[in-house]
Every structure is written in C-alpha cells, then in structure tokens.
Amino acid sequence: MNQAKILNLVAKLKHTNNIKPRKLKNYRGPEGRIAMLQKSLTALLKYERIELNFNRADETRAYAEIFMSQIAKQGSQNQKSIDMANFWILENQIIYKLFNVLVPRFSNDVSYTNLYHHPNVYPGILRPKAILELKNNSFPKVSSSIKNQSSVENILLKESHKRHFIDVITQ
C-alpha cells in the first residue's frame, strides 16, 4: 500500500496516546470504564471545559480526539457517525449540539481539545488534576505559564500558608 492511501486511512491527529499501560480500574470492570468514559465525554461536549483527575482526563482526551475526528470526516448524514454518537453521548441535546455547533466550528482544525495541568491544592488530596477543554470555546483562556516563584508576593503567601497550616495542626 502506498503512502497516499495510508494517509487517507489514518486520522491526522497531533495528539499521541500514551504507550505505557494505564492502571485505571473500575469496580464494575470494563463496562464501568466505558460508562465512565461516556459520562466524561458527554460532560466535555456539554460544558466544553471540565476538571478531572489527570489519568481520566488524558484517557478522555484520546477518545474525544478520535471521536471528533471520525465525526468530522464522516459528517452528520452518515449512519455510522450517528450510531457512534448515540453510543458515546448520553444526552440527545448534546448530539444535536455536536452535529450542528461543534462539527462546523472544528471544520478546519486537526486537534480538538486542550489539556492543562491543574495545580494541587495544599493541604489536601495530592492527586494530579487536569483541565480538559474543547478548543475555540467561549471561556477565558487557561493560563499554562509558570508564575515567578521568587516574587515577593509569592514568598509572603507561601510563608503565610505554612504558618496557617502549622497553627491548624497544633490546635
């Protein structure tokens, strides 16, 4: 098979999936994992920006990229794309939004989502969090730049936070 035919078969995505095996478990087994992905994908298309644990957001992003690229290639009149949308999206209003709002918005894009690392709240649960969003949404941009840790304001806030945490523990 020549190179031109292969490029037509493969979706042109900038996102690459992790090669490492994931340790994502669900107490209901594989059906529970698919249900979790359906809920996450529905929420992503409904709200256009969601906050999840990083592993779940990364896996949802991979499925969202593949799903959106297939829908954009096949169009809204194809029965296969309608069946795929009915399986992955749990609400009928979101299917309407997908075909009439989101697909025309992404007609010229190759990648459809952005994934940002969310800072951990200390003290608290230190699981890595992420923000997953659709591109070209109406929300303000998520800043991914690292702030200057050596500025006076950041040093004072960090010391105040440490003292508050010590006071809470000693009480």
Short mmCIF file of C-alpha atoms in Angstrom, two decimals:
data_model
loop_
_atom_site.label_atom_id
_atom_site.label_comp_id
_atom_site.label_asym_id
_atom_site.label_seq_id
_atom_site.Cartn_x
_atom_site.Cartn_y
_atom_site.Cartn_z
CA MET A 1 0.00 0.00 0.00
CA ASN A 2 1.47 3.34 -0.91
CA GLN A 3 1.89 6.30 1.42
CA ALA A 4 -1.00 8.35 -0.01
CA LYS A 5 -3.56 5.63 0.69
CA ILE A 6 -2.30 5.16 4.25
CA LEU A 7 -2.59 8.89 4.98
CA ASN A 8 -6.21 8.84 3.81
CA LEU A 9 -7.00 5.97 6.16
CA VAL A 10 -5.38 7.37 9.29
CA ALA A 11 -6.89 10.38 11.07
CA LYS A 12 -4.42 13.28 11.13
CA LEU A 13 -4.13 13.89 14.86
CA LYS A 14 -1.48 15.86 16.68
CA HIS A 15 -2.31 14.01 19.90
CA THR A 16 -0.44 10.79 20.61
CA ASN A 17 -1.70 8.22 23.07
CA ASN A 18 0.41 7.08 25.99
CA ILE A 19 2.32 3.91 25.30
CA LYS A 20 2.60 2.98 28.98
CA PRO A 21 -0.20 0.72 30.21
CA ARG A 22 -2.61 2.59 32.45
CA LYS A 23 -3.60 1.40 35.88
CA LEU A 24 -7.14 2.68 35.72
CA LYS A 25 -9.53 0.37 37.46
CA ASN A 26 -13.26 0.39 37.88
CA TYR A 27 -15.16 -1.73 40.35
CA ARG A 28 -17.68 -2.65 37.62
CA GLY A 29 -14.99 -3.87 35.23
CA PRO A 30 -14.68 -2.91 31.56
CA GLU A 31 -18.35 -1.91 31.34
CA GLY A 32 -17.83 0.56 34.17
CA ARG A 33 -14.81 2.03 32.46
CA ILE A 34 -16.77 2.57 29.24
CA ALA A 35 -19.61 4.14 31.26
CA MET A 36 -17.08 6.46 32.94
CA LEU A 37 -15.72 7.49 29.52
CA GLN A 38 -19.25 8.08 28.22
CA LYS A 39 -20.01 10.37 31.18
CA SER A 40 -16.75 12.27 30.77
CA LEU A 41 -17.16 12.69 27.02
CA THR A 42 -20.77 13.84 27.42
CA ALA A 43 -19.72 16.36 30.08
CA LEU A 44 -16.88 17.63 27.87
CA LEU A 45 -19.20 18.24 24.94
CA LYS A 46 -21.89 19.74 27.18
CA TYR A 47 -19.80 22.15 29.26
CA GLU A 48 -16.79 22.46 26.87
CA ARG A 49 -14.42 22.61 29.88
CA ILE A 50 -14.18 20.06 32.69
CA GLU A 51 -11.83 19.34 35.57
CA LEU A 52 -10.84 15.72 36.18
CA ASN A 53 -8.07 13.60 37.61
CA PHE A 54 -5.17 13.69 35.17
CA ASN A 55 -5.33 10.00 34.17
CA ARG A 56 -9.05 10.18 33.47
CA ALA A 57 -8.69 13.46 31.58
CA ASP A 58 -5.87 12.10 29.45
CA GLU A 59 -7.84 8.99 28.53
CA THR A 60 -10.98 11.03 27.83
CA ARG A 61 -8.94 13.34 25.61
CA ALA A 62 -7.72 10.44 23.50
CA TYR A 63 -11.26 9.14 23.00
CA ALA A 64 -12.59 12.67 22.33
CA GLU A 65 -9.95 13.36 19.68
CA ILE A 66 -10.64 10.12 17.83
CA PHE A 67 -14.42 10.52 18.19
CA MET A 68 -14.46 14.12 16.95
CA SER A 69 -12.14 13.40 14.02
CA GLN A 70 -14.32 10.50 12.86
CA ILE A 71 -17.50 12.58 13.18
CA ALA A 72 -15.89 15.48 11.28
CA LYS A 73 -14.70 13.17 8.48
CA GLN A 74 -17.95 11.23 8.08
CA GLY A 75 -20.39 14.11 8.55
CA SER A 76 -23.81 14.24 10.16
CA GLN A 77 -25.64 12.35 7.40
CA ASN A 78 -23.65 9.12 7.78
CA GLN A 79 -25.43 6.39 9.75
CA LYS A 80 -22.15 5.14 11.25
CA SER A 81 -21.40 8.53 12.78
CA ILE A 82 -24.94 8.81 14.16
CA ASP A 83 -24.64 5.36 15.76
CA MET A 84 -21.24 6.25 17.22
CA ALA A 85 -22.65 9.49 18.66
CA ASN A 86 -25.62 7.63 20.16
CA PHE A 87 -23.25 5.20 21.88
CA TRP A 88 -20.75 7.68 23.32
CA ILE A 89 -23.05 10.61 24.15
CA LEU A 90 -25.69 10.04 26.80
CA GLU A 91 -27.93 13.09 26.15
CA ASN A 92 -29.81 13.77 22.91
CA GLN A 93 -29.40 17.56 23.20
CA ILE A 94 -25.64 17.11 23.13
CA ILE A 95 -25.86 15.03 19.94
CA TYR A 96 -27.74 17.90 18.32
CA LYS A 97 -25.09 20.35 19.60
CA LEU A 98 -22.32 18.10 18.27
CA PHE A 99 -23.61 17.92 14.72
CA ASN A 100 -24.93 21.50 14.40
CA VAL A 101 -22.50 23.56 16.51
CA LEU A 102 -19.25 21.74 17.25
CA VAL A 103 -18.55 19.98 13.94
CA PRO A 104 -18.88 23.22 11.90
CA ARG A 105 -16.67 25.01 14.46
CA PHE A 106 -13.93 22.40 14.04
CA SER A 107 -14.15 22.05 10.27
CA ASN A 108 -10.59 23.33 9.72
CA ASP A 109 -8.91 22.05 12.89
CA VAL A 110 -6.77 18.97 13.31
CA SER A 111 -6.78 18.85 17.11
CA TYR A 112 -9.98 19.49 19.05
CA THR A 113 -9.01 19.58 22.74
CA ASN A 114 -6.53 21.20 25.12
CA LEU A 115 -5.26 19.53 28.28
CA TYR A 116 -3.78 21.62 31.09
CA HIS A 117 -2.22 20.50 34.36
CA HIS A 118 -4.16 21.91 37.29
CA PRO A 119 -2.18 22.92 40.38
CA ASN A 120 -2.73 20.86 43.50
CA VAL A 121 -4.40 22.49 46.49
CA TYR A 122 -2.19 22.09 49.51
CA PRO A 123 -3.10 20.73 52.08
CA GLY A 124 -5.42 18.27 50.51
CA ILE A 125 -5.53 15.24 48.29
CA LEU A 126 -2.44 15.35 46.10
CA ARG A 127 -3.75 13.52 43.05
CA PRO A 128 -2.72 15.25 39.86
CA LYS A 129 -5.63 17.21 38.40
CA ALA A 130 -6.16 18.42 34.85
CA ILE A 131 -8.44 20.75 32.92
CA LEU A 132 -9.75 19.33 29.66
CA GLU A 133 -11.41 21.74 27.26
CA LEU A 134 -12.59 21.98 23.69
CA LYS A 135 -10.69 24.46 21.57
CA ASN A 136 -12.30 27.74 20.48
CA ASN A 137 -14.75 27.80 23.38
CA SER A 138 -16.24 30.97 24.86
CA PHE A 139 -14.45 30.71 28.22
CA PRO A 140 -11.41 32.79 29.15
CA LYS A 141 -8.07 31.17 28.37
CA VAL A 142 -6.45 28.90 30.93
CA SER A 143 -3.01 30.22 31.75
CA SER A 144 -0.41 27.49 31.47
CA SER A 145 2.58 29.71 32.19
CA ILE A 146 4.58 29.17 35.37
CA LYS A 147 4.44 32.10 37.75
CA ASN A 148 7.57 33.63 39.20
CA GLN A 149 8.11 31.69 42.44
CA SER A 150 10.70 34.14 43.72
CA SER A 151 8.49 37.24 43.66
CA VAL A 152 7.81 38.94 46.98
CA GLU A 153 4.07 38.27 46.84
CA ASN A 154 4.52 34.56 46.23
CA ILE A 155 7.11 34.19 49.01
CA LEU A 156 4.86 36.00 51.51
CA LEU A 157 1.84 33.95 50.52
CA LYS A 158 3.79 30.70 50.79
CA GLU A 159 5.08 31.56 54.30
CA SER A 160 1.60 32.64 55.41
CA HIS A 161 0.16 29.38 54.14
CA LYS A 162 2.83 27.36 56.02
CA ARG A 163 2.15 29.25 59.28
CA HIS A 164 -1.59 28.75 58.90
CA PHE A 165 -1.09 25.04 58.30
CA ILE A 166 1.16 24.74 61.40
CA ASP A 167 -1.43 26.60 63.51
CA VAL A 168 -4.21 24.28 62.34
CA ILE A 169 -2.15 21.19 63.22
CA THR A 170 -1.17 22.42 66.71
CA GLN A 171 -4.74 23.26 67.71
#
